[in-house]
mmCIF file of C-alpha atoms and ligand atoms in Angstrom:
data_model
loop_
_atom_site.group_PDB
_atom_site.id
_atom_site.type_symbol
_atom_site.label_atom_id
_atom_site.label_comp_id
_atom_site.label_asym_id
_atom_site.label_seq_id
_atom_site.Cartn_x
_atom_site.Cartn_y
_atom_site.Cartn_z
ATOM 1 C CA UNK Q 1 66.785 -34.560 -139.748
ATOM 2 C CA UNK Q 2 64.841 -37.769 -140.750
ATOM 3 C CA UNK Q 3 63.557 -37.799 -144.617
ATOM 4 C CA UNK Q 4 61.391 -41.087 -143.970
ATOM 5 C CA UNK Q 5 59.277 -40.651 -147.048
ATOM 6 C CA UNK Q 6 61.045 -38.252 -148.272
ATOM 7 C CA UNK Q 7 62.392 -40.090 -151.643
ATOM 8 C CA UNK Q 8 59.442 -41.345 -153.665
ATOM 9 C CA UNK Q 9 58.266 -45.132 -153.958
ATOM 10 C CA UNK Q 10 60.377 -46.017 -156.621
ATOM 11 C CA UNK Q 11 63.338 -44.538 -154.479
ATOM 12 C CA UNK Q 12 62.624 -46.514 -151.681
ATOM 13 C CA UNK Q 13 62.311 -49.814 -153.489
ATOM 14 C CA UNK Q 14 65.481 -48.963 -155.209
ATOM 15 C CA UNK Q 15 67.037 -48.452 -151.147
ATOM 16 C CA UNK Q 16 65.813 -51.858 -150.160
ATOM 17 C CA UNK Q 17 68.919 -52.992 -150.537
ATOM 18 C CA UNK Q 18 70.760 -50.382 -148.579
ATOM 19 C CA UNK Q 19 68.389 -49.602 -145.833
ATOM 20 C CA UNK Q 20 67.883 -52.802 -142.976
ATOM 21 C CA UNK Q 21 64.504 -53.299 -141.108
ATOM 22 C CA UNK Q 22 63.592 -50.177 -139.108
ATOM 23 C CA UNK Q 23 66.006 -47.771 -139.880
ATOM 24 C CA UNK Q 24 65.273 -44.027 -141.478
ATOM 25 C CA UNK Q 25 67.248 -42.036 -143.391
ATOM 26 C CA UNK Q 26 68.914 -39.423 -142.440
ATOM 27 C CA UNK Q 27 70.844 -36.509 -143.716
ATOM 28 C CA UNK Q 28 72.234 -34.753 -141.071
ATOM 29 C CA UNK Q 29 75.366 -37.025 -138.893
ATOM 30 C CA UNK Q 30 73.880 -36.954 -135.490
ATOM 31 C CA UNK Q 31 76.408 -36.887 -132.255
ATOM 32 C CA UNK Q 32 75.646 -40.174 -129.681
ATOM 33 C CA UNK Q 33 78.405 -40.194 -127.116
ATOM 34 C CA UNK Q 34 77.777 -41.347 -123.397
ATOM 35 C CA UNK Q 35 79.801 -38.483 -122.342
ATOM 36 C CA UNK Q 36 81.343 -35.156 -123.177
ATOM 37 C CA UNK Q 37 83.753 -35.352 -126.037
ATOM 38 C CA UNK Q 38 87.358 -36.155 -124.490
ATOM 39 C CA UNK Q 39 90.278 -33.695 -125.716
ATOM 40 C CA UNK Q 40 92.836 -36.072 -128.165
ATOM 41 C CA UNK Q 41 96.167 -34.280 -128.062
ATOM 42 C CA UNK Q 42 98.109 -36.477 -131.263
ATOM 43 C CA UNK Q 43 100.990 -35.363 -129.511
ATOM 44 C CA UNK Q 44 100.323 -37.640 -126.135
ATOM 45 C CA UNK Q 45 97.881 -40.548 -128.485
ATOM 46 C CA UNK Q 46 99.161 -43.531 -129.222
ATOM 47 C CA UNK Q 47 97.413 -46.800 -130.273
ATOM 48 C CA UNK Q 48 97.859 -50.221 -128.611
ATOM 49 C CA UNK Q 49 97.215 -54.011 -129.817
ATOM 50 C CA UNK Q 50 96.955 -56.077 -126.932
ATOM 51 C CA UNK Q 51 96.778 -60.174 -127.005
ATOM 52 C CA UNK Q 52 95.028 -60.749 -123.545
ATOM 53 C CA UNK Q 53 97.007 -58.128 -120.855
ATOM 54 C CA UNK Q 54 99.768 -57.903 -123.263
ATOM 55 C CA UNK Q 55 101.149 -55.247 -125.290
ATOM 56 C CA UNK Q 56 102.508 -57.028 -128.644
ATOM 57 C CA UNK Q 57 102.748 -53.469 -130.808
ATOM 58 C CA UNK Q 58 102.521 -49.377 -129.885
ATOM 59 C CA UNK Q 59 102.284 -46.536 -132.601
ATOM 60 C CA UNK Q 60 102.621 -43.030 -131.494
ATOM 61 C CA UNK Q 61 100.197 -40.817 -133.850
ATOM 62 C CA UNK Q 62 103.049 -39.913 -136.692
ATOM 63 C CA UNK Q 63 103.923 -43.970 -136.624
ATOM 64 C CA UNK Q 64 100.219 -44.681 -137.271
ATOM 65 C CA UNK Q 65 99.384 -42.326 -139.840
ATOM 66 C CA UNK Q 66 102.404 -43.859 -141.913
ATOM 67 C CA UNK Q 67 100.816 -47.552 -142.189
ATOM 68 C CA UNK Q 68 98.951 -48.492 -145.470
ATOM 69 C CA UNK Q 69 95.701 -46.447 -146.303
ATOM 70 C CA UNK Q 70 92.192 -47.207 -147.502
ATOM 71 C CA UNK Q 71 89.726 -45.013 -149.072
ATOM 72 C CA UNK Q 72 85.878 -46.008 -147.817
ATOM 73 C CA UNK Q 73 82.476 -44.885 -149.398
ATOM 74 C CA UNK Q 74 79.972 -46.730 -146.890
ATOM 75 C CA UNK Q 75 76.520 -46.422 -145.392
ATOM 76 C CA UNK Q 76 75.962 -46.766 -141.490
ATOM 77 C CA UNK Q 77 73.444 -47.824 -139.158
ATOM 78 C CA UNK Q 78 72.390 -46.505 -135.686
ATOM 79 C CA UNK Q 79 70.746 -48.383 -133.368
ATOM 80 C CA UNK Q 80 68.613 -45.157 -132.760
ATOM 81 C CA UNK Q 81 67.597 -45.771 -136.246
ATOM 82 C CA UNK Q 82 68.486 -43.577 -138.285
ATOM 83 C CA UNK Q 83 71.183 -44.565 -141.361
ATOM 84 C CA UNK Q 84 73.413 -42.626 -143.133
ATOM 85 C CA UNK Q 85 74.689 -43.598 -146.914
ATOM 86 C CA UNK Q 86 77.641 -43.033 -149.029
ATOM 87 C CA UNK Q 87 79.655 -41.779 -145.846
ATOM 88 C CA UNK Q 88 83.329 -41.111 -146.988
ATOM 89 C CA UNK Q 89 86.433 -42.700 -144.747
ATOM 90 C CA UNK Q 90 90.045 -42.778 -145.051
ATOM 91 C CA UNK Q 91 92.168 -44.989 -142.601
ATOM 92 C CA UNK Q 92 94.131 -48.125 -141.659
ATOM 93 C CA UNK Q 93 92.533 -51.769 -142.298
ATOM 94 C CA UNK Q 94 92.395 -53.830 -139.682
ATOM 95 C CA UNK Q 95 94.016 -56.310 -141.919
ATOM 96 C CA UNK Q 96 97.008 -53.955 -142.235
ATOM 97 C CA UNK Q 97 97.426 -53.498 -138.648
ATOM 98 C CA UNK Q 98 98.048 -57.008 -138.418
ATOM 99 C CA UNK Q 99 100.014 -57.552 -141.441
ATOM 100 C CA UNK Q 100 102.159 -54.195 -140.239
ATOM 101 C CA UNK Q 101 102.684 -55.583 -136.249
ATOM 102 C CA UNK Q 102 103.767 -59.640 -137.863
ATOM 103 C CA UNK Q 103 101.006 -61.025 -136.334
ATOM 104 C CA UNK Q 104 97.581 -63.168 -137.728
ATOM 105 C CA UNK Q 105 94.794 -62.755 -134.840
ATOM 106 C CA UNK Q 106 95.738 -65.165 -132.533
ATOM 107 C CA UNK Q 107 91.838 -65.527 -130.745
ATOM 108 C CA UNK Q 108 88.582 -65.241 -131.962
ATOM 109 C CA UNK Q 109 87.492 -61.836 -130.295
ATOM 110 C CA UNK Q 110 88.752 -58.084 -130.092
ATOM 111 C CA UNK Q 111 87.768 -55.365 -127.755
ATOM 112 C CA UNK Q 112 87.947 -51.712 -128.673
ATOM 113 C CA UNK Q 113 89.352 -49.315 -126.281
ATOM 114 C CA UNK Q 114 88.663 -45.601 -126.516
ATOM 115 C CA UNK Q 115 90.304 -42.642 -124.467
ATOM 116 C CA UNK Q 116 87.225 -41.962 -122.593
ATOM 117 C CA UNK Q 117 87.068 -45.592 -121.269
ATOM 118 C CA UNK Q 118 84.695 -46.754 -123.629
ATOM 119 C CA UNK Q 119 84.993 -50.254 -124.482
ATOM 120 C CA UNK Q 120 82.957 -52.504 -127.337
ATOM 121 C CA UNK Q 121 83.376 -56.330 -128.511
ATOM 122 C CA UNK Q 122 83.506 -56.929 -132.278
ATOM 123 C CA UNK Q 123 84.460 -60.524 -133.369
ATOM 124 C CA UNK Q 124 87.699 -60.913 -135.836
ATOM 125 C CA UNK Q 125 85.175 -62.652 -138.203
ATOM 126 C CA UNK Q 126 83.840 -58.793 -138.232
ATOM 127 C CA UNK Q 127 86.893 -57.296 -138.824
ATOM 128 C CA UNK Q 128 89.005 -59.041 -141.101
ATOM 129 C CA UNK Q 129 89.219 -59.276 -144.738
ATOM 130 C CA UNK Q 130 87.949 -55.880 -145.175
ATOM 131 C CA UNK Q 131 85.084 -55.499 -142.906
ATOM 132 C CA UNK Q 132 87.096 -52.899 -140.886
ATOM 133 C CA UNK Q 133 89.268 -50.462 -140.486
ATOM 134 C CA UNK Q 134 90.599 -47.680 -137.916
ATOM 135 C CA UNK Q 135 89.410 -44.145 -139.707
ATOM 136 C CA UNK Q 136 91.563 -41.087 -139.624
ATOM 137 C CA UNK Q 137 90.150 -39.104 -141.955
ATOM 138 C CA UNK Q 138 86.037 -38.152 -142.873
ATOM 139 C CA UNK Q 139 84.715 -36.500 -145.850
ATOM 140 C CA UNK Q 140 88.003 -35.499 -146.778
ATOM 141 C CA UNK Q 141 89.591 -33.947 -143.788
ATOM 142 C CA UNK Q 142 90.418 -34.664 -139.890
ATOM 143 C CA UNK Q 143 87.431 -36.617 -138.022
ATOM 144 C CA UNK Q 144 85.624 -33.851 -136.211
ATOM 145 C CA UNK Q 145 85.675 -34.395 -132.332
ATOM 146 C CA UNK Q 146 82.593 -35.305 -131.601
ATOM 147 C CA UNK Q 147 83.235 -37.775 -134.188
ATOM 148 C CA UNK Q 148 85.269 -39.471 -132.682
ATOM 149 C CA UNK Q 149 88.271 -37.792 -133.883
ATOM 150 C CA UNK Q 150 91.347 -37.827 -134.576
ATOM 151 C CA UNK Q 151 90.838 -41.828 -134.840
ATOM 152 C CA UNK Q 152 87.837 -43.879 -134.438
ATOM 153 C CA UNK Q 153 86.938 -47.512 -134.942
ATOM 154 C CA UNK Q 154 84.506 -48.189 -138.669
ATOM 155 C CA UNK Q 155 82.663 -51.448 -138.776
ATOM 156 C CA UNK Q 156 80.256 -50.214 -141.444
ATOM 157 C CA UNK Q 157 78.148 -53.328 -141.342
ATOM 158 C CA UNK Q 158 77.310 -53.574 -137.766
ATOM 159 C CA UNK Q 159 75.005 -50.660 -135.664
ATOM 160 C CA UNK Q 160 77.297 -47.820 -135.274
ATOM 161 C CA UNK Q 161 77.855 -47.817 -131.188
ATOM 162 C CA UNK Q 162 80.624 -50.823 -132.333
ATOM 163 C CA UNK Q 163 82.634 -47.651 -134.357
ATOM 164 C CA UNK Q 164 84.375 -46.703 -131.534
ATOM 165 C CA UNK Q 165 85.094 -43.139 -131.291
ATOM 166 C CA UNK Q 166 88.700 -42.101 -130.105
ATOM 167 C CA UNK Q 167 90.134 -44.837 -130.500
ATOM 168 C CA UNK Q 168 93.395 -45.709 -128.836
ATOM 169 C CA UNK Q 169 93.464 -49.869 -128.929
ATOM 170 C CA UNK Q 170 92.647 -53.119 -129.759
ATOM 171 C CA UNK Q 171 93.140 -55.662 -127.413
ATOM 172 C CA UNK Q 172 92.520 -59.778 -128.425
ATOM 173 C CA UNK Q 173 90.482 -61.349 -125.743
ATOM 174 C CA UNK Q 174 89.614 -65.104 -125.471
ATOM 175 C CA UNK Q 175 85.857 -64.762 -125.041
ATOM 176 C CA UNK Q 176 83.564 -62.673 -126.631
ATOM 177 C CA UNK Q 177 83.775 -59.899 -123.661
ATOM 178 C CA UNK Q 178 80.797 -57.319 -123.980
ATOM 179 C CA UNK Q 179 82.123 -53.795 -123.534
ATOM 180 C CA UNK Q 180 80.158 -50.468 -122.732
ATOM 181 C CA UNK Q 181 76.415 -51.028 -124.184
ATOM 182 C CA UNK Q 182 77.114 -54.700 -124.956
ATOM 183 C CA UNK Q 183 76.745 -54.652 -120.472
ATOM 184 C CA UNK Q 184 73.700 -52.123 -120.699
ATOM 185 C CA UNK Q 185 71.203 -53.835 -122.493
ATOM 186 C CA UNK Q 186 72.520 -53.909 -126.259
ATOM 187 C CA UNK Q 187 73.226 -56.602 -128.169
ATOM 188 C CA UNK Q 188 76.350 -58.720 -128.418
ATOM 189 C CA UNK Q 189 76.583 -58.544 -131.956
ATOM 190 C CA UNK Q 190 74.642 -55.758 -133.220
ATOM 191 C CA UNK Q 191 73.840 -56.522 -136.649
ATOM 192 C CA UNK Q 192 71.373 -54.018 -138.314
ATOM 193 C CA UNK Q 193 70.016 -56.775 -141.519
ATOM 194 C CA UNK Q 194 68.983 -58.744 -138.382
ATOM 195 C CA UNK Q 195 67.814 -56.033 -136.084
ATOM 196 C CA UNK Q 196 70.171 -57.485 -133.106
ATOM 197 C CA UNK Q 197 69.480 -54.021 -131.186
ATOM 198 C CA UNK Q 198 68.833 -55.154 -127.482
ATOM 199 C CA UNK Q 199 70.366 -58.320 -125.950
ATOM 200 C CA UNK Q 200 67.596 -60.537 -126.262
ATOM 201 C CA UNK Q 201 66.824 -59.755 -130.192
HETATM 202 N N1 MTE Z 15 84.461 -43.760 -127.270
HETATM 203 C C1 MTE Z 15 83.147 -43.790 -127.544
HETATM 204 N N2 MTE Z 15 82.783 -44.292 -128.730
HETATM 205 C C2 MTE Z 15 81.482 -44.336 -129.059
HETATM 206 C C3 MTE Z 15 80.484 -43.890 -128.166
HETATM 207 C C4 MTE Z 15 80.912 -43.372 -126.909
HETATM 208 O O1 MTE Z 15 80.112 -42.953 -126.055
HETATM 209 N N3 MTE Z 15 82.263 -43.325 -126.642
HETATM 210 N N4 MTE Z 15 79.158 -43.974 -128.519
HETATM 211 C C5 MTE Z 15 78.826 -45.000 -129.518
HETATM 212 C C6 MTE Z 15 77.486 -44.891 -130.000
HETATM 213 S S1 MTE Z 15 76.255 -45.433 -128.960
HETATM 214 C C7 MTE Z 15 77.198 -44.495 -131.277
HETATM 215 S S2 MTE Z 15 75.619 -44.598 -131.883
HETATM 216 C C8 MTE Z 15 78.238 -43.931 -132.160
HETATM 217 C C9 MTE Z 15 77.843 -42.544 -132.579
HETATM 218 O O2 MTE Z 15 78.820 -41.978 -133.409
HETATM 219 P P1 MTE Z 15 78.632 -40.488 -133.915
HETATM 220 O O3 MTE Z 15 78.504 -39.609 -132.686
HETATM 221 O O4 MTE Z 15 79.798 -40.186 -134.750
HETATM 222 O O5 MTE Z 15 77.333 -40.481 -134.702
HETATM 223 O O6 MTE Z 15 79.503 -43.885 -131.543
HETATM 224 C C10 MTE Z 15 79.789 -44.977 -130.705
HETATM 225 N N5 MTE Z 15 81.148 -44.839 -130.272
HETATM 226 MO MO1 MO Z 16 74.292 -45.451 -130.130
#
């Protein structure tokens, strides 16, 4: 459900701050995948970082859940437009997945990889120092499947098709390669405060 004009004047001013150019509010958490919901088994998961082709660290899903955790209150932004505040995460920084594998990024740009082939470019400057982290947990409990569950991407501060839902690596690529929607008309960056929806914005 969208509440545009829902909160009263003063409310609205008040969620200048928090709401970028175009977006609605909504209540609800709406589902956008590009295909039915793949089945995770945590038993078979396990989560990749990649420099270029190689592997340079695995977890299997009991490995992972043991690295450092952060606790997130954010608001995110769909490039449908609707926006969602005060969402509640649990996971592993990106930060701490580098710190835990011994490595500092060693290009410029990451691409996400999800089970169901899904793929989206984010650049480090995007990830590190707190901008990111790989969620395990939502509102308290297990990420619900559709989701993105057990383990998505959360890059709060860019348009939500860059959270990558079922997640299962990271991969460091020399160029800033566009992934899934990045080749079907979205943009490269996708930054909500400067409505960088379609390529050309
Ligand atoms: N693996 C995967 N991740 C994905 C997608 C997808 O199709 N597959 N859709 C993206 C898009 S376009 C959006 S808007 C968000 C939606 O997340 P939600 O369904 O949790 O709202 O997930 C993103 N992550
Ligand atoms: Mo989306």
């Amino acid at each position: 459900m969208v509440t545009r004009g829902f909160f009263g004047r003063g409310r609205q001013d008040e969620l200048g701050d928090r709401l970028p150019p175009g977006q609605s509010l909504t209540e609800g958490f709406p589902v956008l995948t590009a295909g039915p919901t793949p089945p995770v088994d945590v038993a078979k998961w396990s989560f990749t970082l990649k420099i270029g082709p190689r592997p340079v660290k695995q977890w299997n899903w009991d490995e992972f859940n043991a690295l450092p955790q952060t606790r997130w209150v954010r608001d995110i932004h769909c490039v449908t437009a609707w926006s969602k505040l005060n969402t509640q995460w649990s996971g592993v920084l990106f930060d701490d997945i580098l710190a835990e594998a011994g490595i500092e990024a060693p290009t410029p740009y990451v691409l996400a990889h999800s089970v169901d082939g899904y793929s989206t470019n984010v650049p480090v400057a995007d990830l590190a120092v707190g901008k990111a982290m790989v969620a395990l947990t939502y509102a308290g409990g297990p990420i619900p499947p559709d989701h993105g569950g057990p383990v998505r991407l959360l890059v709060p501060h860019l348009y939500f098709w860059k959270s990558a839902k079922w997640l299962n690596g990271l991969q460091f690529t020399q160029r800033d390669e566009p992934g899934f929607w990045e080749l079907r008309g979205y943009h490269i960056h996708g930054d909500p405060w400067k409505e960088q929806r379609y390529t050309d914005d």
